[in-house]
């Protein structure tokens, strides 16, 4: 399944949220207890833009990027938006969706990798947005795709400590709320 439209929409929302973040917010607490805002944002930028592009191109993510503080550049949000555009262009190529992609010695279908990267984009996008008092907006179609991907991959993510235990939600909930809760995020969390 080609998830390029969902990646495009998620990236546009990620870029919008990034542009709202002020330097004062970089030390804020986050829904991810192991990350402060700066650490979370650097993780988000690394894997949802650089990682997204390198996976599509089947190239190795340069080691120096994993230690880079993207937020140290006052124009980091614009650089992130530009890198997201490059990543989306890489996934726009039909061959990006063919075959498998190496995930540290195990090959996975390209569409499965794209789904995992979409989760990084919109779940950590929610984390970042909540950290800075914003809402990460996801359309219904993308929310349904995200929920299906979380349902399919939740146990694997939990095994590698990428997801916490599911959070119980009561009352009416959107697919995005259900995806957040299943990934161990409390949709009602606020800073």
Short mmCIF file of N, CA, C and O in Angstrom, two decimals, residues 19-143:
data_model
loop_
_atom_site.label_atom_id
_atom_site.label_comp_id
_atom_site.label_asym_id
_atom_site.label_seq_id
_atom_site.Cartn_x
_atom_site.Cartn_y
_atom_site.Cartn_z
N UNK A 19 7.15 25.09 13.23
CA UNK A 19 7.27 26.55 13.06
C UNK A 19 6.67 27.33 14.23
O UNK A 19 6.92 28.52 14.36
N UNK A 20 5.90 26.68 15.08
CA UNK A 20 5.30 27.38 16.23
C UNK A 20 6.17 27.33 17.47
O UNK A 20 5.89 28.02 18.45
N UNK A 21 7.21 26.50 17.47
CA UNK A 21 7.99 26.25 18.68
C UNK A 21 8.98 27.38 18.92
O UNK A 21 9.72 27.78 18.03
N UNK A 22 8.98 27.87 20.15
CA UNK A 22 9.90 28.93 20.54
C UNK A 22 11.08 28.34 21.32
O UNK A 22 10.96 27.26 21.91
N UNK A 23 12.22 29.04 21.35
CA UNK A 23 13.37 28.53 22.10
C UNK A 23 13.05 28.26 23.57
O UNK A 23 13.59 27.31 24.16
N UNK A 24 12.16 29.04 24.15
CA UNK A 24 11.81 28.86 25.57
C UNK A 24 11.10 27.53 25.81
O UNK A 24 11.09 27.03 26.94
N UNK A 25 10.50 26.96 24.79
CA UNK A 25 9.76 25.70 24.95
C UNK A 25 10.66 24.46 24.87
O UNK A 25 10.20 23.35 25.12
N UNK A 26 11.92 24.63 24.55
CA UNK A 26 12.81 23.48 24.34
C UNK A 26 13.18 22.73 25.61
O UNK A 26 13.75 21.64 25.54
N UNK A 27 12.85 23.28 26.75
CA UNK A 27 13.13 22.57 28.01
C UNK A 27 11.85 22.03 28.65
O UNK A 27 11.90 21.49 29.76
N UNK A 28 10.73 22.15 27.98
CA UNK A 28 9.45 21.74 28.53
C UNK A 28 9.38 20.22 28.72
O UNK A 28 10.02 19.46 27.99
N UNK A 29 8.56 19.78 29.68
CA UNK A 29 8.31 18.34 29.83
C UNK A 29 7.48 17.85 28.65
O UNK A 29 6.76 18.62 28.01
N UNK A 30 7.57 16.56 28.38
CA UNK A 30 6.87 15.97 27.24
C UNK A 30 6.05 14.77 27.71
O UNK A 30 6.26 14.27 28.81
N UNK A 31 5.16 14.28 26.85
CA UNK A 31 4.44 13.05 27.19
C UNK A 31 5.36 11.82 27.22
O UNK A 31 4.95 10.76 27.68
N UNK A 32 6.58 11.98 26.71
CA UNK A 32 7.57 10.90 26.71
C UNK A 32 8.50 11.12 27.90
O UNK A 32 9.38 11.99 27.82
N UNK A 33 8.33 10.41 29.00
CA UNK A 33 9.07 10.70 30.23
C UNK A 33 10.59 10.71 30.06
O UNK A 33 11.29 11.40 30.79
N UNK A 34 11.11 9.97 29.10
CA UNK A 34 12.56 9.89 28.93
C UNK A 34 13.13 11.06 28.12
O UNK A 34 14.34 11.19 28.01
N UNK A 35 12.28 11.91 27.58
CA UNK A 35 12.71 13.02 26.73
C UNK A 35 12.24 14.36 27.28
O UNK A 35 11.08 14.49 27.68
N UNK A 36 13.13 15.36 27.27
CA UNK A 36 12.66 16.74 27.39
C UNK A 36 12.32 17.20 25.97
O UNK A 36 12.51 16.45 25.00
N UNK A 37 11.81 18.41 25.83
CA UNK A 37 11.35 18.86 24.51
C UNK A 37 12.48 18.85 23.48
O UNK A 37 12.29 18.39 22.35
N UNK A 38 13.66 19.36 23.84
CA UNK A 38 14.77 19.40 22.88
C UNK A 38 15.12 18.00 22.40
O UNK A 38 15.29 17.77 21.20
N UNK A 39 15.24 17.05 23.31
CA UNK A 39 15.60 15.68 22.95
C UNK A 39 14.53 15.06 22.06
O UNK A 39 14.82 14.41 21.06
N UNK A 40 13.26 15.26 22.43
CA UNK A 40 12.15 14.74 21.63
C UNK A 40 12.15 15.34 20.23
O UNK A 40 12.01 14.62 19.24
N UNK A 41 12.30 16.65 20.15
CA UNK A 41 12.28 17.31 18.84
C UNK A 41 13.44 16.84 17.98
O UNK A 41 13.27 16.57 16.78
N UNK A 42 14.63 16.70 18.56
CA UNK A 42 15.77 16.21 17.78
C UNK A 42 15.52 14.79 17.28
O UNK A 42 15.84 14.48 16.13
N UNK A 43 14.95 13.93 18.09
CA UNK A 43 14.58 12.57 17.67
C UNK A 43 13.58 12.63 16.51
O UNK A 43 13.73 11.93 15.51
N UNK A 44 12.56 13.46 16.68
CA UNK A 44 11.50 13.62 15.67
C UNK A 44 12.08 14.11 14.35
O UNK A 44 11.80 13.53 13.29
N UNK A 45 12.90 15.15 14.40
CA UNK A 45 13.51 15.69 13.18
C UNK A 45 14.39 14.64 12.51
O UNK A 45 14.31 14.43 11.29
N UNK A 46 15.22 13.96 13.30
CA UNK A 46 16.14 12.97 12.73
C UNK A 46 15.40 11.87 11.98
O UNK A 46 15.68 11.61 10.82
N UNK A 47 14.45 11.23 12.65
CA UNK A 47 13.84 10.04 12.05
C UNK A 47 12.71 10.34 11.08
O UNK A 47 12.45 9.53 10.19
N UNK A 48 12.04 11.47 11.22
CA UNK A 48 10.90 11.74 10.32
C UNK A 48 11.28 12.54 9.10
O UNK A 48 10.44 12.71 8.21
N UNK A 49 12.51 13.03 9.03
CA UNK A 49 12.92 13.74 7.81
C UNK A 49 14.16 13.08 7.22
O UNK A 49 14.10 12.50 6.14
N UNK A 50 15.26 13.07 7.96
CA UNK A 50 16.48 12.43 7.46
C UNK A 50 16.28 10.92 7.33
O UNK A 50 16.59 10.32 6.30
N UNK A 51 15.78 10.29 8.39
CA UNK A 51 15.54 8.85 8.35
C UNK A 51 14.54 8.48 7.27
O UNK A 51 14.71 7.46 6.58
N UNK A 52 13.53 9.29 7.11
CA UNK A 52 12.51 9.04 6.08
C UNK A 52 13.14 9.04 4.70
O UNK A 52 12.88 8.14 3.89
N UNK A 53 14.00 10.01 4.43
CA UNK A 53 14.66 10.07 3.12
C UNK A 53 15.62 8.89 2.93
O UNK A 53 15.60 8.24 1.88
N UNK A 54 16.45 8.63 3.92
CA UNK A 54 17.45 7.56 3.77
C UNK A 54 16.80 6.20 3.59
O UNK A 54 17.32 5.37 2.83
N UNK A 55 15.68 5.95 4.25
CA UNK A 55 14.99 4.66 4.04
C UNK A 55 14.49 4.53 2.60
O UNK A 55 14.64 3.47 2.00
N UNK A 56 13.91 5.60 2.07
CA UNK A 56 13.40 5.55 0.69
C UNK A 56 14.53 5.30 -0.30
O UNK A 56 14.36 4.58 -1.30
N UNK A 57 15.69 5.91 -0.04
CA UNK A 57 16.83 5.79 -0.95
C UNK A 57 17.67 4.54 -0.69
O UNK A 57 18.60 4.26 -1.45
N UNK A 58 17.37 3.83 0.40
CA UNK A 58 18.12 2.63 0.80
C UNK A 58 19.58 2.99 1.10
O UNK A 58 20.50 2.27 0.75
N UNK A 59 19.77 4.13 1.76
CA UNK A 59 21.10 4.56 2.16
C UNK A 59 21.18 4.60 3.68
O UNK A 59 20.16 4.64 4.36
N UNK A 60 22.39 4.60 4.19
CA UNK A 60 22.61 4.59 5.64
C UNK A 60 22.52 6.01 6.18
O UNK A 60 23.10 6.94 5.62
N UNK A 61 21.84 6.15 7.28
CA UNK A 61 21.75 7.43 7.98
C UNK A 61 23.12 7.75 8.55
O UNK A 61 23.66 6.95 9.32
N UNK A 62 23.73 8.88 8.18
CA UNK A 62 25.06 9.20 8.69
C UNK A 62 25.07 9.28 10.22
O UNK A 62 24.20 9.89 10.83
N UNK A 63 26.08 8.66 10.82
CA UNK A 63 26.21 8.59 12.27
C UNK A 63 26.21 9.97 12.91
O UNK A 63 25.63 10.17 13.98
N UNK A 64 26.85 10.95 12.27
CA UNK A 64 26.93 12.30 12.87
C UNK A 64 25.55 12.93 13.05
O UNK A 64 25.37 13.78 13.93
N UNK A 65 24.58 12.53 12.26
CA UNK A 65 23.23 13.08 12.42
C UNK A 65 22.58 12.60 13.72
O UNK A 65 21.75 13.31 14.29
N UNK A 66 22.94 11.42 14.19
CA UNK A 66 22.29 10.89 15.39
C UNK A 66 22.68 11.67 16.65
O UNK A 66 21.97 11.60 17.64
N UNK A 67 23.77 12.40 16.60
CA UNK A 67 24.22 13.20 17.75
C UNK A 67 23.98 14.70 17.54
O UNK A 67 24.30 15.50 18.42
N UNK A 68 23.44 15.06 16.41
CA UNK A 68 23.30 16.48 16.04
C UNK A 68 22.12 17.13 16.79
O UNK A 68 21.05 16.54 16.91
N UNK A 69 22.35 18.33 17.30
CA UNK A 69 21.27 19.12 17.92
C UNK A 69 20.68 20.05 16.86
O UNK A 69 21.18 21.13 16.62
N UNK A 70 19.64 19.57 16.21
CA UNK A 70 19.01 20.37 15.14
C UNK A 70 18.46 21.68 15.69
O UNK A 70 18.48 22.70 15.01
N UNK A 71 17.98 21.65 16.92
CA UNK A 71 17.33 22.84 17.50
C UNK A 71 18.34 23.94 17.85
O UNK A 71 17.93 25.05 18.20
N UNK A 72 19.64 23.66 17.77
CA UNK A 72 20.64 24.69 18.06
C UNK A 72 20.67 25.76 16.96
O UNK A 72 21.10 26.89 17.21
N UNK A 73 20.20 25.41 15.78
CA UNK A 73 20.12 26.37 14.67
C UNK A 73 18.82 27.16 14.82
O UNK A 73 17.74 26.55 14.87
N UNK A 74 18.87 28.49 14.88
CA UNK A 74 17.64 29.27 15.04
C UNK A 74 16.62 29.04 13.92
O UNK A 74 15.44 29.25 14.10
N UNK A 75 17.10 28.57 12.78
CA UNK A 75 16.21 28.31 11.64
C UNK A 75 15.92 26.80 11.46
O UNK A 75 15.63 26.34 10.38
N UNK A 76 16.00 26.07 12.57
CA UNK A 76 15.84 24.62 12.49
C UNK A 76 14.49 24.21 11.92
O UNK A 76 14.41 23.22 11.18
N UNK A 77 13.44 24.93 12.23
CA UNK A 77 12.10 24.53 11.74
C UNK A 77 12.02 24.64 10.22
O UNK A 77 11.42 23.78 9.57
N UNK A 78 12.64 25.67 9.65
CA UNK A 78 12.65 25.81 8.19
C UNK A 78 13.52 24.72 7.56
O UNK A 78 13.18 24.18 6.50
N UNK A 79 14.65 24.41 8.19
CA UNK A 79 15.51 23.34 7.69
C UNK A 79 14.77 22.00 7.75
O UNK A 79 14.89 21.17 6.84
N UNK A 80 14.01 21.80 8.82
CA UNK A 80 13.22 20.57 8.97
C UNK A 80 12.18 20.48 7.85
O UNK A 80 12.04 19.44 7.20
N UNK A 81 11.48 21.56 7.58
CA UNK A 81 10.47 21.58 6.51
C UNK A 81 11.11 21.25 5.16
O UNK A 81 10.55 20.48 4.37
N UNK A 82 12.27 21.82 4.90
CA UNK A 82 12.96 21.55 3.64
C UNK A 82 13.40 20.09 3.55
O UNK A 82 13.29 19.45 2.49
N UNK A 83 13.89 19.53 4.67
CA UNK A 83 14.30 18.13 4.68
C UNK A 83 13.09 17.21 4.52
O UNK A 83 13.17 16.18 3.85
N UNK A 84 11.97 17.57 5.12
CA UNK A 84 10.74 16.80 4.91
C UNK A 84 10.38 16.77 3.42
O UNK A 84 10.00 15.72 2.89
N UNK A 85 10.51 17.90 2.75
CA UNK A 85 10.22 17.95 1.30
C UNK A 85 11.13 17.00 0.53
O UNK A 85 10.67 16.30 -0.39
N UNK A 86 12.42 16.98 0.87
CA UNK A 86 13.35 16.06 0.19
C UNK A 86 12.95 14.61 0.46
O UNK A 86 12.99 13.76 -0.44
N UNK A 87 12.58 14.32 1.69
CA UNK A 87 12.17 12.96 2.04
C UNK A 87 10.92 12.54 1.28
O UNK A 87 10.84 11.42 0.77
N UNK A 88 9.96 13.43 1.21
CA UNK A 88 8.73 13.11 0.47
C UNK A 88 9.01 12.92 -1.01
O UNK A 88 8.40 12.05 -1.65
N UNK A 89 9.92 13.70 -1.56
CA UNK A 89 10.29 13.53 -2.97
C UNK A 89 10.92 12.14 -3.18
O UNK A 89 10.66 11.49 -4.21
N UNK A 90 11.71 11.68 -2.23
CA UNK A 90 12.31 10.35 -2.34
C UNK A 90 11.23 9.26 -2.32
O UNK A 90 11.33 8.27 -3.06
N UNK A 91 10.20 9.44 -1.50
CA UNK A 91 9.12 8.44 -1.43
C UNK A 91 8.12 8.59 -2.58
O UNK A 91 7.30 7.69 -2.79
N UNK A 92 8.20 9.67 -3.30
CA UNK A 92 7.31 9.86 -4.45
C UNK A 92 7.71 8.96 -5.62
O UNK A 92 6.89 8.64 -6.48
N UNK A 93 8.95 8.52 -5.64
CA UNK A 93 9.44 7.65 -6.70
C UNK A 93 8.82 6.26 -6.56
O UNK A 93 8.86 5.69 -5.47
N UNK A 94 8.25 5.71 -7.63
CA UNK A 94 7.62 4.38 -7.53
C UNK A 94 8.56 3.31 -6.97
O UNK A 94 8.13 2.43 -6.22
N UNK A 95 9.85 3.38 -7.32
CA UNK A 95 10.78 2.34 -6.85
C UNK A 95 10.99 2.37 -5.34
O UNK A 95 11.43 1.37 -4.76
N UNK A 96 10.66 3.47 -4.68
CA UNK A 96 10.79 3.52 -3.22
C UNK A 96 9.85 2.53 -2.56
O UNK A 96 10.12 2.05 -1.46
N UNK A 97 8.75 2.19 -3.23
CA UNK A 97 7.73 1.31 -2.67
C UNK A 97 7.94 -0.16 -3.05
O UNK A 97 7.19 -1.02 -2.62
N UNK A 98 8.98 -0.42 -3.85
CA UNK A 98 9.23 -1.78 -4.31
C UNK A 98 10.21 -2.50 -3.40
O UNK A 98 11.12 -1.89 -2.84
N UNK A 99 10.02 -3.79 -3.25
CA UNK A 99 10.97 -4.60 -2.52
C UNK A 99 11.01 -4.32 -1.04
O UNK A 99 10.05 -3.84 -0.43
N UNK A 100 12.18 -4.61 -0.48
CA UNK A 100 12.34 -4.46 0.96
C UNK A 100 13.36 -3.40 1.31
O UNK A 100 14.09 -2.90 0.46
N UNK A 101 13.39 -3.09 2.60
CA UNK A 101 14.34 -2.12 3.15
C UNK A 101 14.99 -2.77 4.36
O UNK A 101 14.30 -3.34 5.21
N UNK A 102 16.31 -2.67 4.43
CA UNK A 102 17.06 -3.26 5.54
C UNK A 102 16.76 -2.49 6.83
O UNK A 102 16.82 -1.27 6.87
N UNK A 103 16.43 -3.24 7.87
CA UNK A 103 16.21 -2.66 9.20
C UNK A 103 17.18 -3.32 10.17
O UNK A 103 16.79 -4.12 11.02
N UNK A 104 18.44 -3.02 10.00
CA UNK A 104 19.45 -3.56 10.91
C UNK A 104 19.64 -5.06 10.78
O UNK A 104 19.68 -5.77 11.78
N UNK A 105 19.72 -5.54 9.56
CA UNK A 105 19.95 -6.96 9.33
C UNK A 105 18.72 -7.75 8.95
O UNK A 105 18.83 -8.88 8.50
N UNK A 106 17.56 -7.18 9.14
CA UNK A 106 16.31 -7.83 8.72
C UNK A 106 15.64 -6.94 7.67
O UNK A 106 15.52 -5.74 7.86
N UNK A 107 15.23 -7.55 6.59
CA UNK A 107 14.57 -6.80 5.54
C UNK A 107 13.06 -6.82 5.75
O UNK A 107 12.48 -7.85 6.08
N UNK A 108 12.46 -5.64 5.60
CA UNK A 108 11.01 -5.52 5.73
C UNK A 108 10.47 -4.89 4.46
O UNK A 108 11.16 -4.09 3.82
N UNK A 109 9.21 -5.20 4.09
CA UNK A 109 8.63 -4.57 2.90
C UNK A 109 8.62 -3.04 3.04
O UNK A 109 8.40 -2.50 4.13
N UNK A 110 8.88 -2.37 1.92
CA UNK A 110 8.96 -0.90 1.92
C UNK A 110 7.70 -0.27 2.51
O UNK A 110 7.78 0.71 3.26
N UNK A 111 6.52 -0.81 2.20
CA UNK A 111 5.28 -0.24 2.71
C UNK A 111 5.20 -0.35 4.23
O UNK A 111 4.67 0.55 4.89
N UNK A 112 5.74 -1.43 4.81
CA UNK A 112 5.75 -1.57 6.27
C UNK A 112 6.67 -0.54 6.91
O UNK A 112 6.36 0.02 7.97
N UNK A 113 7.81 -0.30 6.27
CA UNK A 113 8.74 0.72 6.77
C UNK A 113 8.09 2.10 6.69
O UNK A 113 8.17 2.90 7.62
N UNK A 114 7.42 2.37 5.58
CA UNK A 114 6.73 3.66 5.43
C UNK A 114 5.66 3.83 6.51
O UNK A 114 5.50 4.92 7.06
N UNK A 115 4.96 2.76 6.85
CA UNK A 115 3.95 2.83 7.91
C UNK A 115 4.60 3.13 9.25
O UNK A 115 4.09 3.94 10.03
N UNK A 116 5.75 2.52 9.53
CA UNK A 116 6.46 2.79 10.78
C UNK A 116 6.91 4.26 10.83
O UNK A 116 6.82 4.91 11.88
N UNK A 117 7.37 4.76 9.70
CA UNK A 117 7.81 6.15 9.65
C UNK A 117 6.64 7.12 9.77
O UNK A 117 6.76 8.19 10.37
N UNK A 118 5.49 6.73 9.24
CA UNK A 118 4.29 7.54 9.42
C UNK A 118 3.93 7.60 10.90
O UNK A 118 3.55 8.67 11.41
N UNK A 119 4.09 6.48 11.60
CA UNK A 119 3.82 6.48 13.05
C UNK A 119 4.79 7.43 13.76
O UNK A 119 4.37 8.20 14.63
N UNK A 120 6.07 7.40 13.41
CA UNK A 120 7.04 8.33 14.01
C UNK A 120 6.59 9.77 13.77
O UNK A 120 6.65 10.60 14.66
N UNK A 121 6.15 10.04 12.57
CA UNK A 121 5.76 11.39 12.18
C UNK A 121 4.55 11.89 12.97
O UNK A 121 4.59 12.98 13.54
N UNK A 122 3.49 11.09 13.03
CA UNK A 122 2.26 11.60 13.63
C UNK A 122 2.11 11.30 15.12
O UNK A 122 1.44 12.05 15.82
N UNK A 123 2.74 10.24 15.61
CA UNK A 123 2.67 9.99 17.05
C UNK A 123 3.65 10.91 17.79
O UNK A 123 3.26 11.56 18.76
N UNK A 124 4.89 10.98 17.31
CA UNK A 124 5.80 11.93 17.93
C UNK A 124 5.39 13.37 17.59
O UNK A 124 5.66 14.28 18.37
N UNK A 125 4.73 13.55 16.46
CA UNK A 125 4.18 14.87 16.15
C UNK A 125 3.17 15.29 17.20
O UNK A 125 3.14 16.45 17.64
N UNK A 126 2.33 14.35 17.64
CA UNK A 126 1.38 14.63 18.72
C UNK A 126 2.14 14.95 20.00
O UNK A 126 1.78 15.89 20.71
N UNK A 127 3.19 14.15 20.30
CA UNK A 127 3.99 14.41 21.50
C UNK A 127 4.55 15.83 21.49
O UNK A 127 4.45 16.55 22.49
N UNK A 128 5.14 16.21 20.37
CA UNK A 128 5.73 17.55 20.26
C UNK A 128 4.64 18.62 20.37
O UNK A 128 4.79 19.60 21.10
N UNK A 129 3.54 18.43 19.65
CA UNK A 129 2.47 19.41 19.67
C UNK A 129 1.93 19.60 21.09
O UNK A 129 1.76 20.74 21.56
N UNK A 130 1.67 18.52 21.79
CA UNK A 130 1.17 18.61 23.16
C UNK A 130 2.17 19.31 24.07
O UNK A 130 1.80 20.09 24.94
N UNK A 131 3.45 19.04 23.87
CA UNK A 131 4.51 19.66 24.66
C UNK A 131 4.46 21.17 24.57
O UNK A 131 4.70 21.87 25.56
N UNK A 132 4.13 21.69 23.40
CA UNK A 132 4.15 23.15 23.19
C UNK A 132 2.74 23.74 23.16
O UNK A 132 2.54 24.86 22.70
N UNK A 133 1.75 22.98 23.65
CA UNK A 133 0.40 23.51 23.76
C UNK A 133 -0.37 23.62 22.46
O UNK A 133 -1.27 24.44 22.33
N UNK A 134 -0.04 22.77 21.50
CA UNK A 134 -0.71 22.77 20.19
C UNK A 134 -1.49 21.46 20.02
O UNK A 134 -1.35 20.54 20.82
N UNK A 135 -2.26 21.40 18.96
CA UNK A 135 -2.94 20.16 18.57
C UNK A 135 -2.36 19.71 17.24
O UNK A 135 -2.25 20.50 16.31
N UNK A 136 -1.98 18.44 17.16
CA UNK A 136 -1.51 17.87 15.90
C UNK A 136 -2.75 17.37 15.16
O UNK A 136 -3.43 16.47 15.63
N UNK A 137 -3.05 17.98 14.03
CA UNK A 137 -4.28 17.67 13.29
C UNK A 137 -4.03 16.57 12.26
O UNK A 137 -3.10 16.66 11.46
N UNK A 138 -4.89 15.56 12.32
CA UNK A 138 -4.81 14.42 11.41
C UNK A 138 -6.19 14.20 10.81
O UNK A 138 -7.17 14.10 11.54
N UNK A 139 -6.26 14.13 9.48
CA UNK A 139 -7.54 13.89 8.83
C UNK A 139 -8.00 12.45 9.08
O UNK A 139 -7.20 11.61 9.50
N UNK A 140 -9.27 12.18 8.83
CA UNK A 140 -9.85 10.86 9.15
C UNK A 140 -9.18 9.72 8.40
O UNK A 140 -8.95 8.66 8.97
N UNK A 141 -8.86 9.94 7.13
CA UNK A 141 -8.23 8.87 6.34
C UNK A 141 -6.85 8.52 6.91
O UNK A 141 -6.52 7.36 7.10
N UNK A 142 -6.07 9.54 7.22
CA UNK A 142 -4.74 9.30 7.80
C UNK A 142 -4.88 8.66 9.17
O UNK A 142 -4.14 7.73 9.51
N UNK A 143 -5.83 9.12 9.96
CA UNK A 143 -6.05 8.54 11.29
C UNK A 143 -6.38 7.05 11.19
O UNK A 143 -5.89 6.25 12.00
#
